[in-house]
């Protein structure tokens, strides 16, 4: 991304840099973080954890924006990002591209744009409702002028009022009908005075010249109203832009069928998309507090992380469409997905029990690492100071035991902990994300 975008103080420029960074950043595997075990994007676990943190940061930033700021981000995506991604992910680009890695990155960007548009759309509808005017009453709906609006009163004063006729700006307090069924307005004047009944016919919209002697706050309110007059049209237009950015399953099927001779390319595209959709699922798990610190070896053992990865890919494969898959009813898709998840769950359960049943010390120490957690300590300067692998024991006095001590038969591992918290809990958390009544295989999630 361009650092120059950060040189300006308006939040919209920070938003543009945030979006560009979110779509383009790639970790090469060097720098200070690399000293702490953070690997490059070639390592799936490191890449997913970094991307999860960026997704959380991105949504938190968007949630702090006002309606006009969210609109600016949407406009930036449409004007600076959308056309380039569409062009780069066309069939012609796939066939003629010299660097296949760039094509894959663009397809991933296309999928990430779908996720981004949903985050933006969700927040945009919330701030749009919050910034819109209250529902108008019947009388107000019949009038051109609304409560809170700044208007111009043309030479009017009520007959029984001793004050001279008033000409100038005023703020609408209420809209009603008089005894002759005429629409009238109650207005507030500068200086705290008011007129209770002003016929709609003597009121017009003010101009800039009418605010020469008016309070500055009244002029600011008038400018705000003028801006908000165009908001409904802008909201509708931007919502259409966000809809346009949604993931198009039919386009992706056509893209895969453009160049069927390149099976390796298709395989790489599918694998990258499988991980991208897995990130989206993991994000939902973290956001809803269903799963904490996923794929973190301090909290999950290798068997558990492998179980989660395989399960995520099973669900992702049913979300990503392919040109080879035949159309199936969602009942069939659900059945196949559930069956595969159960198979993975059984294999993980058997793996835990088989490792705990091993007797040979040398073999046992090697296999015990599949149940181990990785604990690191960091020095004040930020470098890794020490590292050890430990297991969860049954003993409440010493719940953590090293792999070496356990392999010598000095302790008993907590089988229930591994089966429930490291195996069953992972599968349950992921399965709880699926709407088992409406899950489909059309790429809509």
XYZ file of C-alpha atoms in Angstrom:
445
model
C 0.000 0.000 0.000
C 1.015 3.605 -0.405
C 2.346 5.180 2.746
C 1.344 8.567 1.370
C -2.249 7.667 2.146
C -1.424 7.985 5.848
C -0.054 11.494 5.488
C -3.517 13.065 5.391
C -5.591 13.527 8.513
C -8.979 12.548 7.176
C -10.150 9.119 8.262
C -11.201 8.172 4.744
C -7.563 8.139 3.641
C -6.689 5.808 6.495
C -9.609 3.641 5.363
C -8.223 3.422 1.839
C -4.805 2.384 3.127
C -6.459 -0.140 5.447
C -8.381 -1.690 2.562
C -5.341 -1.833 0.258
C -3.247 -3.380 3.017
C -6.006 -5.913 3.785
C -6.114 -7.079 0.178
C -2.424 -7.000 -0.691
C -0.214 -7.670 2.322
C 1.923 -10.792 2.104
C 4.327 -11.914 4.831
C 7.691 -13.004 3.410
C 9.020 -14.668 6.574
C 11.538 -12.148 7.860
C 11.478 -9.356 10.428
C 11.165 -9.177 14.207
C 8.059 -11.388 14.339
C 10.017 -14.158 12.654
C 12.217 -14.413 15.767
C 9.113 -15.420 17.724
C 8.183 -18.267 15.413
C 5.874 -16.330 13.074
C 6.499 -17.858 9.675
C 5.794 -16.660 6.140
C 2.493 -17.020 4.301
C 3.731 -20.338 2.946
C 2.962 -21.750 6.396
C -0.806 -22.276 6.547
C -1.183 -21.893 10.311
C 0.868 -18.685 10.531
C -0.972 -17.167 7.581
C -4.408 -17.995 8.984
C -3.623 -16.563 12.423
C -2.304 -13.324 10.911
C -5.284 -13.001 8.582
C -7.715 -13.647 11.429
C -6.165 -10.791 13.406
C -6.439 -8.536 10.346
C -10.103 -9.422 9.799
C -10.900 -8.594 13.418
C -8.985 -5.313 13.171
C -10.698 -4.465 9.874
C -14.218 -4.970 11.225
C -13.441 -3.086 14.444
C -12.221 -0.140 12.368
C -15.293 -0.177 10.117
C -17.634 -0.269 13.134
C -16.147 3.023 14.361
C -17.010 4.850 11.111
C -19.929 7.179 10.500
C -22.260 6.709 7.529
C -20.380 9.066 5.229
C -17.056 7.409 6.117
C -18.381 3.924 5.349
C -19.752 5.332 2.109
C -16.300 6.640 1.216
C -14.816 3.166 1.701
C -17.521 1.677 -0.554
C -16.840 4.328 -3.198
C -13.103 3.605 -2.987
C -13.673 -0.133 -3.494
C -15.895 0.508 -6.490
C -13.639 3.081 -8.158
C -10.180 1.729 -7.318
C -10.503 -2.002 -6.625
C -13.545 -3.620 -8.226
C -12.787 -3.170 -11.943
C -9.200 -4.379 -11.532
C -10.258 -7.569 -9.732
C -13.008 -8.303 -12.263
C -10.558 -7.902 -15.127
C -7.875 -10.003 -13.443
C -10.293 -12.868 -12.710
C -11.760 -13.141 -16.180
C -11.348 -16.277 -18.286
C -9.037 -14.405 -20.647
C -6.736 -13.380 -17.788
C -6.580 -16.928 -16.469
C -5.575 -18.335 -19.851
C -3.030 -15.633 -20.746
C -1.453 -14.947 -17.352
C 2.266 -15.633 -17.179
C 2.452 -15.557 -13.385
C -0.147 -18.020 -12.121
C 0.460 -16.962 -8.510
C -0.869 -13.489 -9.342
C -4.044 -15.011 -10.775
C -4.592 -17.016 -7.598
C -4.080 -13.910 -5.481
C -6.647 -12.033 -7.545
C -9.196 -14.840 -7.150
C -8.600 -14.801 -3.394
C -9.030 -11.013 -3.472
C -12.345 -11.566 -5.281
C -13.517 -13.884 -2.519
C -12.249 -11.495 0.180
C -14.114 -8.666 -1.491
C -17.319 -10.661 -0.928
C -16.527 -10.920 2.804
C -15.592 -7.225 2.964
C -18.806 -6.151 1.228
C -20.858 -8.084 3.782
C -19.075 -6.408 6.708
C -19.528 -2.983 5.104
C -23.156 -3.673 4.177
C -24.050 -4.789 7.686
C -22.589 -1.685 9.337
C -23.807 0.664 6.589
C -27.418 -0.412 7.114
C -27.070 0.148 10.876
C -25.582 3.657 10.681
C -27.999 4.467 7.852
C -30.993 3.665 10.044
C -29.454 5.547 12.945
C -28.836 8.661 10.858
C -32.199 8.716 9.103
C -35.119 10.852 10.253
C -37.916 9.492 12.391
C -40.972 8.169 10.648
C -43.142 11.106 9.652
C -46.678 11.579 10.979
C -49.533 11.865 8.496
C -49.605 15.667 8.469
C -45.833 15.904 8.179
C -45.821 13.406 5.311
C -48.213 15.684 3.392
C -45.926 18.693 3.807
C -42.827 19.589 1.843
C -41.153 20.654 5.098
C -40.194 18.338 7.982
C -39.604 18.787 11.695
C -36.069 20.037 12.334
C -35.710 21.523 8.866
C -34.410 25.105 8.414
C -36.850 27.172 6.283
C -37.438 30.780 5.207
C -40.564 32.622 6.415
C -41.760 35.249 3.918
C -43.265 38.293 5.657
C -45.683 36.599 8.043
C -47.041 37.034 11.567
C -50.242 35.787 13.171
C -53.105 38.323 13.178
C -53.474 38.438 16.965
C -49.694 38.780 17.488
C -48.572 42.424 18.011
C -45.155 41.777 16.479
C -44.491 42.996 12.931
C -44.454 40.487 10.037
C -41.301 38.374 10.099
C -39.062 37.611 7.148
C -36.071 35.362 7.756
C -34.849 31.867 8.550
C -36.535 29.639 11.117
C -36.508 26.038 12.323
C -39.621 23.836 11.982
C -40.926 22.620 15.369
C -44.095 20.828 14.283
C -46.392 20.294 11.306
C -50.186 20.232 11.708
C -53.510 21.180 10.088
C -55.523 24.190 11.272
C -59.317 24.422 11.595
C -59.569 25.112 7.855
C -57.595 21.878 7.127
C -54.604 23.856 5.874
C -51.079 22.563 6.500
C -49.351 24.888 8.963
C -46.003 24.884 10.701
C -44.838 25.974 14.122
C -41.369 27.505 13.848
C -38.564 28.734 16.124
C -36.862 32.032 15.284
C -33.289 33.093 16.042
C -33.084 34.560 19.548
C -35.391 32.004 21.174
C -38.724 33.386 19.882
C -41.299 31.451 17.877
C -44.409 31.643 15.709
C -47.071 29.052 16.525
C -48.895 28.911 13.195
C -47.353 29.710 9.805
C -49.202 28.607 6.633
C -47.106 26.388 4.394
C -47.721 28.751 1.485
C -45.565 31.541 2.961
C -42.602 29.265 3.616
C -39.810 28.528 1.151
C -36.371 26.984 1.148
C -33.610 29.414 2.165
C -30.523 30.361 0.182
C -26.976 31.130 1.303
C -27.725 34.882 1.337
C -30.504 34.373 3.884
C -27.979 33.277 6.535
C -25.848 36.443 6.552
C -27.294 37.602 9.876
C -28.430 34.190 11.121
C -26.650 32.224 13.879
C -23.846 29.979 12.624
C -25.446 26.893 14.185
C -28.610 27.413 12.158
C -26.536 27.636 8.978
C -24.753 24.411 9.905
C -28.078 22.651 10.474
C -29.286 23.820 7.067
C -26.168 22.461 5.359
C -26.642 19.143 7.174
C -30.210 18.887 5.932
C -29.111 19.607 2.376
C -26.532 16.797 2.570
C -29.038 14.356 4.024
C -31.524 15.028 1.235
C -29.325 12.969 -1.083
C -28.626 10.178 1.453
C -31.515 7.858 0.468
C -30.368 7.826 -3.157
C -26.739 7.327 -2.131
C -27.680 4.504 0.246
C -29.592 2.687 -2.447
C -26.778 3.155 -4.965
C -24.106 1.941 -2.546
C -26.159 -1.061 -1.482
C -26.350 -2.031 -5.163
C -22.556 -1.698 -5.373
C -22.152 -4.021 -2.397
C -24.557 -6.516 -3.951
C -22.490 -6.421 -7.132
C -19.396 -7.371 -5.130
C -20.950 -10.562 -3.766
C -19.332 -13.866 -4.694
C -20.758 -15.157 -7.977
C -20.763 -18.951 -7.965
C -21.726 -19.276 -11.627
C -18.862 -16.997 -12.691
C -16.412 -19.075 -10.685
C -17.654 -22.309 -12.276
C -17.144 -20.751 -15.698
C -13.693 -19.577 -14.669
C -12.645 -23.097 -13.713
C -13.985 -24.530 -16.953
C -12.185 -21.960 -19.138
C -8.918 -23.835 -19.168
C -9.604 -27.445 -18.213
C -6.225 -28.658 -19.436
C -4.445 -27.012 -16.493
C -5.409 -29.401 -13.716
C -2.502 -28.212 -11.568
C -3.752 -24.633 -11.792
C -7.265 -25.700 -10.811
C -5.901 -27.643 -7.879
C -3.920 -24.648 -6.631
C -6.924 -22.339 -7.005
C -9.176 -24.735 -5.108
C -6.632 -25.208 -2.332
C -6.204 -21.445 -1.891
C -9.958 -20.868 -1.866
C -10.411 -23.740 0.578
C -8.125 -21.966 3.028
C -9.802 -18.607 2.380
C -13.262 -19.990 3.191
C -11.759 -21.750 6.212
C -10.568 -18.351 7.437
C -14.110 -17.012 7.086
C -15.442 -19.911 9.143
C -12.732 -19.461 11.772
C -13.561 -15.769 11.947
C -17.181 -16.617 12.784
C -16.015 -19.075 15.439
C -13.808 -16.446 17.073
C -16.315 -13.616 16.702
C -19.117 -15.638 18.330
C -16.782 -16.909 21.088
C -17.313 -20.498 20.005
C -13.589 -21.215 19.708
C -10.681 -19.325 21.259
C -7.177 -19.018 19.778
C -7.731 -21.470 16.879
C -4.639 -23.169 15.404
C -2.502 -21.812 18.240
C -0.160 -24.526 19.518
C -0.176 -23.020 23.014
C -3.862 -23.912 23.373
C -4.361 -26.811 20.948
C -2.358 -29.962 20.403
C -1.324 -31.054 16.859
C -4.091 -33.693 16.667
C -6.678 -31.041 17.562
C -5.327 -28.561 14.996
C -5.268 -31.248 12.336
C -8.856 -32.187 13.229
C -9.968 -28.553 12.936
C -8.164 -28.060 9.620
C -9.636 -31.173 8.014
C -13.123 -30.329 9.302
C -12.904 -26.761 8.015
C -11.890 -28.034 4.594
C -14.823 -30.444 4.499
C -17.269 -27.602 5.123
C -15.399 -25.282 2.740
C -15.556 -27.867 -0.048
C -19.352 -27.778 0.205
C -19.391 -23.979 -0.012
C -17.004 -23.600 -2.957
C -18.651 -24.586 -6.246
C -16.785 -26.529 -8.929
C -17.570 -27.188 -12.569
C -17.258 -30.920 -11.890
C -19.769 -31.181 -9.045
C -23.272 -32.131 -9.985
C -26.199 -30.223 -8.521
C -27.427 -31.939 -5.366
C -30.204 -31.271 -2.914
C -29.124 -29.634 0.315
C -30.226 -32.762 2.167
C -27.640 -34.780 0.222
C -24.979 -32.148 0.828
C -25.759 -32.101 4.544
C -25.632 -35.874 4.729
C -22.271 -36.081 2.959
C -20.822 -33.253 5.068
C -22.002 -34.787 8.356
C -20.668 -38.205 7.366
C -17.208 -36.806 6.577
C -17.099 -34.820 9.826
C -17.970 -37.957 11.804
C -15.221 -39.918 10.058
C -12.645 -37.240 10.932
C -13.927 -37.136 14.520
C -13.591 -40.915 14.909
C -10.075 -40.894 13.456
C -8.961 -38.170 15.868
C -10.511 -40.047 18.802
C -8.775 -43.272 17.826
C -5.455 -41.441 17.388
C -5.628 -40.049 20.938
C -6.471 -43.437 22.450
C -3.809 -45.260 20.450
C -1.089 -42.832 21.534
C -2.085 -43.128 25.178
C -1.935 -46.916 24.900
C 1.672 -47.021 23.602
C 4.317 -48.681 25.821
C 7.678 -48.325 24.066
C 9.507 -45.315 25.425
C 11.216 -44.157 22.228
C 8.145 -44.561 20.060
C 5.950 -43.110 22.758
C 7.978 -39.902 23.076
C 7.724 -39.297 19.327
C 3.984 -39.913 19.262
C 3.302 -38.006 22.484
C 4.296 -34.802 20.698
C 1.006 -35.068 18.793
C -0.719 -34.395 22.147
C 1.717 -31.741 23.357
C 1.240 -28.000 23.793
C 4.013 -25.556 22.959
C 4.912 -23.045 25.651
C 7.250 -20.145 24.892
C 8.776 -17.444 27.061
C 9.854 -14.131 25.558
C 12.612 -11.860 26.813
C 12.234 -8.120 27.381
C 13.777 -7.355 24.006
C 11.118 -9.474 22.273
C 13.161 -12.548 21.356
C 12.237 -16.087 22.251
C 14.030 -17.059 25.463
C 12.897 -20.634 26.053
C 10.566 -23.200 24.579
C 9.125 -26.448 25.904
C 6.445 -28.990 25.054
C 4.136 -30.227 27.781
C 1.146 -32.555 28.175
C -2.044 -32.422 30.268
C -1.870 -34.882 33.158
C -4.614 -36.258 35.371
C -2.913 -35.008 38.549
C -4.317 -31.771 39.945
C -1.044 -31.122 41.779
C 1.080 -31.190 38.606
C -1.363 -30.816 35.705
C 1.434 -30.103 33.223
C 4.162 -32.649 32.509
C 6.977 -32.632 29.990
C 6.988 -35.056 27.064
C 10.235 -36.610 28.312
C 8.893 -37.317 31.811
C 5.640 -38.716 30.483
C 7.433 -41.082 28.091
C 9.213 -42.623 31.079
C 5.905 -43.630 32.592
C 6.071 -41.172 35.499
C 2.546 -39.820 35.043
C -0.864 -40.570 33.547
C -2.374 -38.260 30.944
C -5.900 -36.885 31.205
C -7.712 -38.874 28.531
C -11.062 -37.165 29.150
C -9.479 -33.736 28.685
C -8.058 -34.686 25.304
C -11.202 -36.423 24.046
C -13.622 -33.735 25.225
C -11.728 -30.438 25.040
C -9.288 -31.179 22.221
C -11.438 -33.375 19.974
C -15.190 -33.258 20.607
C -15.270 -29.551 21.422
C -13.623 -28.616 18.124
C -16.094 -30.590 16.021
C -19.077 -29.310 17.993
C -17.990 -25.674 17.633
C -17.684 -25.955 13.857
C -20.901 -27.959 13.448
C -22.794 -25.300 15.428
C -22.038 -22.768 12.680
C -23.985 -24.722 10.087
C -27.680 -24.131 9.587
C -28.560 -27.769 9.138
C -32.010 -26.849 7.797
C -30.891 -24.406 5.079
C -27.275 -25.319 4.245
C -26.736 -25.345 0.495
C -24.036 -26.073 -2.032
C -24.435 -22.928 -4.129
C -21.456 -21.124 -2.655
C -23.578 -18.859 -0.454
C -22.447 -20.286 2.892
